[in-house]
mmCIF file of C-alpha atoms in Angstrom:
data_model
loop_
_atom_site.group_PDB
_atom_site.id
_atom_site.type_symbol
_atom_site.label_atom_id
_atom_site.label_comp_id
_atom_site.label_asym_id
_atom_site.label_seq_id
_atom_site.Cartn_x
_atom_site.Cartn_y
_atom_site.Cartn_z
ATOM 1 C CA PRO A 1 147.459 79.768 -124.966
ATOM 2 C CA ARG A 2 143.697 78.363 -124.502
ATOM 3 C CA PRO A 3 141.689 75.737 -125.768
ATOM 4 C CA SER A 4 141.193 75.723 -129.830
ATOM 5 C CA VAL A 5 137.973 76.396 -131.222
ATOM 6 C CA PRO A 6 137.074 75.277 -134.640
ATOM 7 C CA THR A 7 136.930 78.069 -137.360
ATOM 8 C CA LEU A 8 136.865 78.723 -141.133
ATOM 9 C CA THR A 9 140.475 79.083 -140.841
ATOM 10 C CA LYS A 10 141.651 75.496 -139.916
ATOM 11 C CA ASN A 11 145.252 76.429 -139.958
ATOM 12 C CA LEU A 12 144.803 79.048 -137.179
ATOM 13 C CA ASP A 13 142.901 76.463 -134.728
ATOM 14 C CA ILE A 14 145.643 75.857 -132.651
ATOM 15 C CA ALA A 15 145.695 75.741 -128.894
ATOM 16 C CA GLU A 16 149.115 76.657 -128.049
ATOM 17 C CA PRO A 17 151.149 78.347 -130.767
ATOM 18 C CA PHE A 18 154.351 76.463 -131.547
ATOM 19 C CA ASN A 19 156.345 79.794 -131.421
ATOM 20 C CA TRP A 20 154.959 80.980 -128.123
ATOM 21 C CA GLU A 21 158.019 80.320 -126.194
ATOM 22 C CA ARG A 22 160.148 82.291 -128.695
ATOM 23 C CA VAL A 23 157.681 85.187 -128.635
ATOM 24 C CA THR A 24 157.827 85.585 -124.858
ATOM 25 C CA HIS A 25 161.560 85.113 -124.786
ATOM 26 C CA PHE A 26 161.663 88.229 -126.803
ATOM 27 C CA PHE A 27 160.039 90.128 -124.139
ATOM 28 C CA GLY A 28 161.824 88.570 -121.151
ATOM 29 C CA GLY A 29 158.754 86.618 -120.052
ATOM 30 C CA ASP A 30 157.060 90.115 -119.454
ATOM 31 C CA LEU A 31 153.427 89.458 -120.824
ATOM 32 C CA GLY A 32 152.460 93.032 -120.051
ATOM 33 C CA ARG A 33 155.295 94.523 -121.901
ATOM 34 C CA MET A 34 154.554 92.233 -124.844
ATOM 35 C CA ARG A 35 150.727 93.166 -124.828
ATOM 36 C CA GLU A 36 151.909 96.993 -125.150
ATOM 37 C CA ALA A 37 154.221 96.190 -127.882
ATOM 38 C CA LEU A 38 152.038 93.895 -130.034
ATOM 39 C CA ARG A 39 148.594 94.413 -131.568
ATOM 40 C CA TRP A 40 147.134 91.241 -131.986
ATOM 41 C CA GLY A 41 143.794 89.782 -131.925
ATOM 42 C CA SER A 42 141.229 87.352 -133.511
ATOM 43 C CA VAL A 43 138.139 87.523 -135.431
ATOM 44 C CA ASP A 44 135.030 85.086 -135.385
ATOM 45 C CA ASP A 45 133.678 83.385 -138.524
ATOM 46 C CA ALA A 46 131.330 86.131 -139.265
ATOM 47 C CA ALA A 47 133.846 88.764 -139.027
ATOM 48 C CA THR A 48 136.131 86.738 -141.384
ATOM 49 C CA ARG A 49 133.355 86.365 -144.023
ATOM 50 C CA LYS A 50 132.786 90.144 -143.639
ATOM 51 C CA ALA A 51 136.494 90.839 -144.462
ATOM 52 C CA MET A 52 136.423 88.163 -147.135
ATOM 53 C CA TRP A 53 133.617 90.367 -148.709
ATOM 54 C CA GLU A 54 135.472 93.662 -148.010
ATOM 55 C CA LEU A 55 138.543 92.427 -149.760
ATOM 56 C CA HIS A 56 136.517 91.062 -152.715
ATOM 57 C CA GLN A 57 135.037 94.617 -153.157
ATOM 58 C CA ARG A 58 138.671 96.009 -153.162
ATOM 59 C CA GLY A 59 139.422 93.645 -156.068
ATOM 60 C CA PHE A 60 141.289 90.799 -154.272
ATOM 61 C CA VAL A 61 140.292 87.268 -154.537
ATOM 62 C CA PRO A 62 140.005 86.626 -150.761
ATOM 63 C CA GLU A 63 141.104 83.574 -148.708
ATOM 64 C CA ALA A 64 140.203 83.080 -145.179
ATOM 65 C CA HIS A 65 143.513 83.331 -143.325
ATOM 66 C CA GLY A 66 144.384 86.442 -145.105
ATOM 67 C CA ALA A 67 140.874 87.913 -144.290
ATOM 68 C CA VAL A 68 141.559 87.184 -140.512
ATOM 69 C CA ALA A 69 144.757 89.161 -140.935
ATOM 70 C CA TYR A 70 142.925 91.906 -142.797
ATOM 71 C CA GLY A 71 140.109 92.012 -140.150
ATOM 72 C CA VAL A 72 142.407 92.401 -137.226
ATOM 73 C CA LEU A 73 144.540 95.025 -138.787
ATOM 74 C CA GLU A 74 141.468 96.969 -139.617
ATOM 75 C CA GLU A 75 140.296 96.443 -136.065
ATOM 76 C CA ARG A 76 143.391 97.540 -134.592
ATOM 77 C CA ARG A 77 144.933 100.252 -137.016
ATOM 78 C CA ALA A 78 144.712 103.714 -136.077
ATOM 79 C CA LEU A 79 143.055 106.267 -138.628
ATOM 80 C CA ASN A 80 146.395 108.003 -139.536
ATOM 81 C CA GLU A 81 148.147 104.437 -139.998
ATOM 82 C CA THR A 82 149.081 102.511 -143.058
ATOM 83 C CA GLY A 83 149.160 98.723 -142.411
ATOM 84 C CA VAL A 84 150.111 95.649 -144.018
ATOM 85 C CA PHE A 85 148.865 92.183 -143.822
ATOM 86 C CA MET A 86 149.584 88.745 -145.345
ATOM 87 C CA ALA A 87 147.506 86.249 -146.911
ATOM 88 C CA PRO A 88 149.510 82.835 -146.401
ATOM 89 C CA MET A 89 147.845 80.780 -149.015
ATOM 90 C CA HIS A 90 146.535 80.887 -152.574
ATOM 91 C CA PRO A 91 142.782 81.400 -152.613
ATOM 92 C CA ALA A 92 142.284 78.194 -154.885
ATOM 93 C CA LYS A 93 143.824 75.883 -152.135
ATOM 94 C CA ASP A 94 140.526 76.932 -150.063
ATOM 95 C CA HIS A 95 138.376 77.092 -153.182
ATOM 96 C CA GLU A 96 135.609 75.067 -151.589
ATOM 97 C CA LEU A 97 134.987 78.001 -149.025
ATOM 98 C CA LEU A 98 134.886 80.630 -151.670
ATOM 99 C CA GLU A 99 132.377 78.625 -153.798
ATOM 100 C CA ARG A 100 130.081 77.803 -150.902
ATOM 101 C CA ALA A 101 130.451 81.173 -148.972
ATOM 102 C CA MET A 102 130.836 83.556 -152.005
ATOM 103 C CA ASN A 103 129.815 81.940 -155.142
ATOM 104 C CA LEU A 104 133.504 82.804 -156.353
ATOM 105 C CA LYS A 105 135.478 80.161 -158.394
ATOM 106 C CA PRO A 106 139.430 81.329 -158.083
ATOM 107 C CA GLU A 107 141.746 80.719 -160.910
ATOM 108 C CA TRP A 108 144.227 78.188 -160.049
ATOM 109 C CA PRO A 109 147.805 79.181 -161.018
ATOM 110 C CA ALA A 110 149.583 76.736 -163.171
ATOM 111 C CA SER A 111 151.755 75.485 -160.590
ATOM 112 C CA LEU A 112 148.711 74.370 -158.398
ATOM 113 C CA ALA A 113 146.768 73.192 -161.569
ATOM 114 C CA ALA A 114 149.676 70.935 -162.488
ATOM 115 C CA LEU A 115 149.186 69.016 -159.203
ATOM 116 C CA ALA A 116 145.433 68.909 -159.044
ATOM 117 C CA PRO A 117 145.060 65.845 -161.428
ATOM 118 C CA ASN A 118 147.549 63.722 -159.403
ATOM 119 C CA PRO A 119 145.906 62.416 -156.316
ATOM 120 C CA PRO A 120 148.412 61.458 -153.752
ATOM 121 C CA THR A 121 149.865 58.128 -153.781
ATOM 122 C CA ALA A 122 150.119 55.639 -150.836
ATOM 123 C CA LYS A 123 151.502 52.405 -150.670
ATOM 124 C CA VAL A 124 150.775 49.715 -147.993
ATOM 125 C CA LEU A 125 153.686 48.309 -146.450
ATOM 126 C CA PRO A 126 153.868 45.331 -143.657
ATOM 127 C CA LYS A 127 154.330 46.891 -140.002
ATOM 128 C CA ASP A 128 158.046 45.930 -140.355
ATOM 129 C CA LEU A 129 161.139 47.941 -140.246
ATOM 130 C CA ALA A 130 162.927 46.170 -142.743
ATOM 131 C CA ALA A 131 160.253 46.482 -145.189
ATOM 132 C CA LEU A 132 160.455 50.359 -144.720
ATOM 133 C CA ARG A 133 164.108 50.437 -145.092
ATOM 134 C CA LYS A 134 163.863 48.317 -148.273
ATOM 135 C CA GLU A 135 161.059 50.961 -149.475
ATOM 136 C CA LEU A 136 163.394 54.106 -148.949
ATOM 137 C CA GLY A 137 166.556 52.181 -150.380
ATOM 138 C CA ALA A 138 168.192 52.396 -146.835
ATOM 139 C CA SER A 139 169.976 49.648 -145.149
#
């Protein structure tokens, strides 16, 4: 764990991973053993953009979080090794970055497009527990 630094991948900008204790538990708290077993890493924004372009050249519509995974995989993977990376979100959810950085406009899947015209709704309630319970239908 260390202080977070703002990056293109806002969901990865965390100071202390919530699952850190679970990961260290699997290795009996032995950080040396953990470092030997796990190949992990990080990439900066320039490397993230580079990975996004590489993915695009391979026929993928990239998203920044998947590009980080791909960049770290390519950095750590041995020449004779096959690797797998995951992209945790649809590129359309980060469409502003794709449009700004790559002039790409990803297609929205129907499931996301159906949500787009409906802005989140909010209702102002009094600062009162009874009002909240009434709104929730609870007693």
